[in-house]
PDB file of C-alpha atoms and ligand atoms in Angstrom:
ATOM      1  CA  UNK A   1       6.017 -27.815  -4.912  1.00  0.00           C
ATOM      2  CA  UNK A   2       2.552 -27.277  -7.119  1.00  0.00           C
ATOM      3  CA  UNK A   3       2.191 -24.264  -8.775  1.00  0.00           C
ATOM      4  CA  UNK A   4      -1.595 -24.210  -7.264  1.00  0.00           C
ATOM      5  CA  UNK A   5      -2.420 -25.451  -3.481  1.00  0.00           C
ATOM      6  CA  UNK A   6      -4.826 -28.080  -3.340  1.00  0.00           C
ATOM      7  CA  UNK A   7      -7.415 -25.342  -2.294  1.00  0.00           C
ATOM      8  CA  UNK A   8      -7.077 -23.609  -5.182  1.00  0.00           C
ATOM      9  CA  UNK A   9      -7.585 -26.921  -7.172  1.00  0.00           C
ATOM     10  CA  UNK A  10     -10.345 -27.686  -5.464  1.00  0.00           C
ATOM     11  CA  UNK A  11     -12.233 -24.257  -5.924  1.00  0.00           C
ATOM     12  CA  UNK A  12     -11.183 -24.163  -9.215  1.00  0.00           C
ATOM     13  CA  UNK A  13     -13.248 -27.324 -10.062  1.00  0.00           C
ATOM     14  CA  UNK A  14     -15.972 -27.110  -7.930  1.00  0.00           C
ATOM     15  CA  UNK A  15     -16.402 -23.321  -7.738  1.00  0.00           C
ATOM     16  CA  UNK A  16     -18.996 -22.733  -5.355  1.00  0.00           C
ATOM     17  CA  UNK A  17     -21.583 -19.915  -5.735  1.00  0.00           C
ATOM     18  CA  UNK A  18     -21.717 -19.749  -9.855  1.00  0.00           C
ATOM     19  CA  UNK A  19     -24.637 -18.648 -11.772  1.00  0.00           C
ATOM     20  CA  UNK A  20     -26.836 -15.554 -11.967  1.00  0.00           C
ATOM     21  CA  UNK A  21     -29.386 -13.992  -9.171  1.00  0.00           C
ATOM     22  CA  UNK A  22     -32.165 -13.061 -11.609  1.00  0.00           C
ATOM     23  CA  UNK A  23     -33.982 -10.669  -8.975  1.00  0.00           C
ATOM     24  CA  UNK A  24     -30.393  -9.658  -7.450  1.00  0.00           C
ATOM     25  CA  UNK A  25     -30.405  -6.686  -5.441  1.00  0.00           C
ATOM     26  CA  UNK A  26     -27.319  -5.622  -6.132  1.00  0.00           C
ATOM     27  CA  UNK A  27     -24.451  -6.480  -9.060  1.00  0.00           C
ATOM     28  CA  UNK A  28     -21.163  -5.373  -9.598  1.00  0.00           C
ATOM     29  CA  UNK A  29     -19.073  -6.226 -12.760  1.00  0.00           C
ATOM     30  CA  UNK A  30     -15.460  -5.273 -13.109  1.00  0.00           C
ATOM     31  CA  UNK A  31     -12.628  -5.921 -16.056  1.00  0.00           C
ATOM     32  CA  UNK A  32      -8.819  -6.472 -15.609  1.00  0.00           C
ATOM     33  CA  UNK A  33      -7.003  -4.279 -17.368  1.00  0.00           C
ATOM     34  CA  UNK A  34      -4.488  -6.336 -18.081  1.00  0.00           C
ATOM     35  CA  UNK A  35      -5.368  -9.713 -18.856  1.00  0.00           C
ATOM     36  CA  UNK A  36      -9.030  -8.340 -19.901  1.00  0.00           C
ATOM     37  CA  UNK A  37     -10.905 -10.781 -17.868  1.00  0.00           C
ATOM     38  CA  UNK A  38     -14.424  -9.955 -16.481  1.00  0.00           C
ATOM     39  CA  UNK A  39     -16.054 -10.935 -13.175  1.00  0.00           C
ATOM     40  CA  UNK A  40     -19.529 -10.194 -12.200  1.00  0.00           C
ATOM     41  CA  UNK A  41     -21.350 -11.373  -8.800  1.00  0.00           C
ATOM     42  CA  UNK A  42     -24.972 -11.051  -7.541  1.00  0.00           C
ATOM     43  CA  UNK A  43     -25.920 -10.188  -3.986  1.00  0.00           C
ATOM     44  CA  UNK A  44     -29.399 -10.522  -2.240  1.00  0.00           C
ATOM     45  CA  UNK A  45     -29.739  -8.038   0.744  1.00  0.00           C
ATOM     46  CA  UNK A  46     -31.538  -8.440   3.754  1.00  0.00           C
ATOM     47  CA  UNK A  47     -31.059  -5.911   6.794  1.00  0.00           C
ATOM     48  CA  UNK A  48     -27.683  -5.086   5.540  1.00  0.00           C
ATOM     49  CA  UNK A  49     -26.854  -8.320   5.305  1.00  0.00           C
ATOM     50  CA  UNK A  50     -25.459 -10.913   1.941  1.00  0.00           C
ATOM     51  CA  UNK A  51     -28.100 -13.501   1.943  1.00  0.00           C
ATOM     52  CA  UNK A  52     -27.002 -14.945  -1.042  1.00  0.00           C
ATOM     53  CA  UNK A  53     -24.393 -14.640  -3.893  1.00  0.00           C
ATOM     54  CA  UNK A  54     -23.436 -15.666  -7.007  1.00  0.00           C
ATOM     55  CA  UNK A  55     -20.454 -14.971  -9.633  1.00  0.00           C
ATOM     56  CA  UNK A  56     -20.070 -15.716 -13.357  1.00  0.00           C
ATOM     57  CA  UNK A  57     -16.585 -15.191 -14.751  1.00  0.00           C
ATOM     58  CA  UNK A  58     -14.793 -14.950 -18.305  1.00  0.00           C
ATOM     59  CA  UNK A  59     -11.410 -15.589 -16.130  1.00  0.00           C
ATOM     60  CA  UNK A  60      -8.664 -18.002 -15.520  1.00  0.00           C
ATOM     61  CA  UNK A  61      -8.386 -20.789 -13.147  1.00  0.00           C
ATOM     62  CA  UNK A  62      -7.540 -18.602 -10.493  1.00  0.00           C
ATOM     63  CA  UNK A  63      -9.923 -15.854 -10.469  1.00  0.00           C
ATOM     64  CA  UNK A  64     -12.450 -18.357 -10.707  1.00  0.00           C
ATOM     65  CA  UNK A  65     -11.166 -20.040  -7.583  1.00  0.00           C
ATOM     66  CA  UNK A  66     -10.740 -16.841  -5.928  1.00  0.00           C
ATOM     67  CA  UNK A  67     -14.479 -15.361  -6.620  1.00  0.00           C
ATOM     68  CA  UNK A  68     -15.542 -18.894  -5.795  1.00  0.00           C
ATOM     69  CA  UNK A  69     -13.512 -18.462  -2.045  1.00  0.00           C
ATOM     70  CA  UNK A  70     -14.518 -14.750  -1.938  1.00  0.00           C
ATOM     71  CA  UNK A  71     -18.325 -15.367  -2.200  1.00  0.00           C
ATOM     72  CA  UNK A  72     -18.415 -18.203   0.501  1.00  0.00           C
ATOM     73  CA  UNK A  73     -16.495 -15.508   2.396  1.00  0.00           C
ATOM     74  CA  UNK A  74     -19.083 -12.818   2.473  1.00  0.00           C
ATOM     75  CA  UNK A  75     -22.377 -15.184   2.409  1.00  0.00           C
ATOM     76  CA  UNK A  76     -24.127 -14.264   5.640  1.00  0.00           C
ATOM     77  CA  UNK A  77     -22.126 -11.170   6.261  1.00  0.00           C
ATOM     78  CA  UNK A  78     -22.988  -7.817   6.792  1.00  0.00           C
ATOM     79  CA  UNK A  79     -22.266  -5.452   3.846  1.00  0.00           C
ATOM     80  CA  UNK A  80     -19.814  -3.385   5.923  1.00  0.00           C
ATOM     81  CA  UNK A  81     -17.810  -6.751   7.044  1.00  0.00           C
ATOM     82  CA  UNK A  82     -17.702  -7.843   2.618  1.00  0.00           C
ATOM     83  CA  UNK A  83     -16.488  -4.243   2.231  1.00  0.00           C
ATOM     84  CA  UNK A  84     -13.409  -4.924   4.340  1.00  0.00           C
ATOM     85  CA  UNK A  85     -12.604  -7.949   2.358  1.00  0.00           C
ATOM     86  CA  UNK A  86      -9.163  -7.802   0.623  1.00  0.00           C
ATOM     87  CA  UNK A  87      -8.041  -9.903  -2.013  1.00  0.00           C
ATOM     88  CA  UNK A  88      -4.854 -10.987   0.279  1.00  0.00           C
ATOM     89  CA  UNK A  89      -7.229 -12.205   2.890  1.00  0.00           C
ATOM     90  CA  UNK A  90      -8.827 -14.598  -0.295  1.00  0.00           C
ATOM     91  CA  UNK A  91      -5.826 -15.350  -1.379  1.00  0.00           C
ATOM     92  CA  UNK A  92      -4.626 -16.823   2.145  1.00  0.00           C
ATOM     93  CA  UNK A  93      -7.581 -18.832   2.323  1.00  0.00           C
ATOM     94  CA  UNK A  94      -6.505 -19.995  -0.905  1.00  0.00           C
ATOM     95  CA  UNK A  95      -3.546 -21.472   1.062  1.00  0.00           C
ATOM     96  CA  UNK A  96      -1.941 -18.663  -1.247  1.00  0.00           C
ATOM     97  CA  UNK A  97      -1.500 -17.647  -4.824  1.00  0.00           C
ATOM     98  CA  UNK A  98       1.628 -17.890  -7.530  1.00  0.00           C
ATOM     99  CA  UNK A  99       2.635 -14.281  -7.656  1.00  0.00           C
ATOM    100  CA  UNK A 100       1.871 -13.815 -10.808  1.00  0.00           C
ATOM    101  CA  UNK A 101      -1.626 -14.305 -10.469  1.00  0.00           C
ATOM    102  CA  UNK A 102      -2.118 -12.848  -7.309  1.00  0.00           C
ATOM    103  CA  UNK A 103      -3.698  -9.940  -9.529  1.00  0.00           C
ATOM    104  CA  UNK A 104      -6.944 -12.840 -10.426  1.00  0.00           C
ATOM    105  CA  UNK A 105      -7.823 -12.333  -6.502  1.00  0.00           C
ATOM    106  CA  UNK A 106      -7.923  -8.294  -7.102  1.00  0.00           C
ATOM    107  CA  UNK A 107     -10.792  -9.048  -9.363  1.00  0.00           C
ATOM    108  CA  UNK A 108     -12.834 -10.535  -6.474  1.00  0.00           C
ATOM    109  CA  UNK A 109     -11.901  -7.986  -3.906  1.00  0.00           C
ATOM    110  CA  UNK A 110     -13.278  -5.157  -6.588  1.00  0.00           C
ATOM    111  CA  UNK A 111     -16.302  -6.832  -7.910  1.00  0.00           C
ATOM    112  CA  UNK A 112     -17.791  -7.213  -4.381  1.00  0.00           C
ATOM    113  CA  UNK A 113     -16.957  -3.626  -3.590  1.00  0.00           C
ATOM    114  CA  UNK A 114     -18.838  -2.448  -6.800  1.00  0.00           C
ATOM    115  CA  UNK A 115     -22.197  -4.314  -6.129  1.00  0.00           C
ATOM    116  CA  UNK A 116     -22.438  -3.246  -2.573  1.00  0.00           C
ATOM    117  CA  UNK A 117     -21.522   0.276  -4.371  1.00  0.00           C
ATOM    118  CA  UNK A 118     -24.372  -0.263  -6.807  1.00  0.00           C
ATOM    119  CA  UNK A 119     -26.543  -1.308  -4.162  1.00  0.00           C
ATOM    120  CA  UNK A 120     -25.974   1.869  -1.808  1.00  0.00           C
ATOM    121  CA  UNK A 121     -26.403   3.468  -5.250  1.00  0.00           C
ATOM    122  CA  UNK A 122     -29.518   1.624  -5.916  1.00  0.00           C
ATOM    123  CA  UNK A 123     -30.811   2.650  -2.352  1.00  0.00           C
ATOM    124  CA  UNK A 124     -30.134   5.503  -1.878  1.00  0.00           C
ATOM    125  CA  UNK A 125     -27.268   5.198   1.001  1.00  0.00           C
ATOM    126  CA  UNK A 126     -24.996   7.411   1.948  1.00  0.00           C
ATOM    127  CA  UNK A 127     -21.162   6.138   1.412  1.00  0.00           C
ATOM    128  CA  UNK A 128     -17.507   7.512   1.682  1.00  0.00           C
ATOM    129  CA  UNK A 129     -15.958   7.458  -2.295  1.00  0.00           C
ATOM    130  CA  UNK A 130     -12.569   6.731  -0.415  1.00  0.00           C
ATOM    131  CA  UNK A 131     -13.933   3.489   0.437  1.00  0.00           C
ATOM    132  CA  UNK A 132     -14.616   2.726  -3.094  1.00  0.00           C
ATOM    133  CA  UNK A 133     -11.578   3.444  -5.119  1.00  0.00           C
ATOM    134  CA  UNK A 134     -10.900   3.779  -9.149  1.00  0.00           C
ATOM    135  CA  UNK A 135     -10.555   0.685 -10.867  1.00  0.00           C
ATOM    136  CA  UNK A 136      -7.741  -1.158  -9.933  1.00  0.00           C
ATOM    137  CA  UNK A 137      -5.051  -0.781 -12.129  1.00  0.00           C
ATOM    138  CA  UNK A 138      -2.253  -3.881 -12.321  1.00  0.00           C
ATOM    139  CA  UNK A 139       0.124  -1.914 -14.145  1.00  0.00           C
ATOM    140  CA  UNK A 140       0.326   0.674 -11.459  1.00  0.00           C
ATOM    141  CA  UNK A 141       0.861  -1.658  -8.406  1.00  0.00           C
ATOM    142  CA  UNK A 142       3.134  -4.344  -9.925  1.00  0.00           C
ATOM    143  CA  UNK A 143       0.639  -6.894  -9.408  1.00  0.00           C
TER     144      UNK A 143
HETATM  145 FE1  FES B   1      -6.914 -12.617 -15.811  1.00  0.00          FE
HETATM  146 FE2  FES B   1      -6.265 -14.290 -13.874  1.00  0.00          FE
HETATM  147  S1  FES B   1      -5.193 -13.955 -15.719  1.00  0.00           S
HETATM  148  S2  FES B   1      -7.858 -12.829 -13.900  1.00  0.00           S
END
């Protein structure tokens, strides 16, 4: 069997969503601790909800086919339905993930979680902390 599903491949060469949102409303940037990789995504908000999005990533094939997933995901959702995203549910619509590298699709699970914190931030809404946890940390989880 491939190592990546023909999803994967496909994201990972046409990643959908890439580039910046100059006027973003919201952005969220995260690092993995363990490979050192950095994603960062865009949102534009209207009435609560992800009008558009976009990523940029110094990551490997498959964080860059998981943001790419994750962001066609949560386009045209409501912020509280992109906050329940989890990077299992990306990495099944991946048609799944080696393992190994099931810790890329943490990155996109995070990074969406910290620009709809920043934009709460940025606006002045009110938000449980539980919902937005400390930086993920591989090591700990076995990831
Ligand atoms: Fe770093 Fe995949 S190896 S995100």
């Amino acid at each position: 069997m491939a190592l990546y599903s023909e999803t994967v491949m496909d994201h990972f060469r046409n990643p959908r969503n890439v580039g910046v949102i100059e006027d973003a409303d919201a952005v969220g940037e995260v690092g993995n601790a363990r490979c050192g990789d950095i994603m960062k995504i865009y949102l534009k908000i209207a009435d609560g909800v992800i009008t558009d999005v976009k990523f940029e990533t110094f990551g490997c094939g498959s964080a860059i086919a998981s943001a790419s997933m994750a962001t066609e995901m949560i386009k045209g959702k409501p912020l509280s339905e992109a906050l329940t995203l989890t990077n299992k549910a990306v990495a099944e619509a991946l048609d799944g993930l080696p393992a190994h590298k099931l810790h890329c699709s943490v990155l996109a699970e995070e990074v969406i979680k910290a620009a709809v914190k920043d934009y709460y931030d940025r606006n002045g809404i009110p938000y449980d902390p539980a919902d937005f946890p400390e930086e993920h940390d591989c090591e700990s989880c076995g990831l």
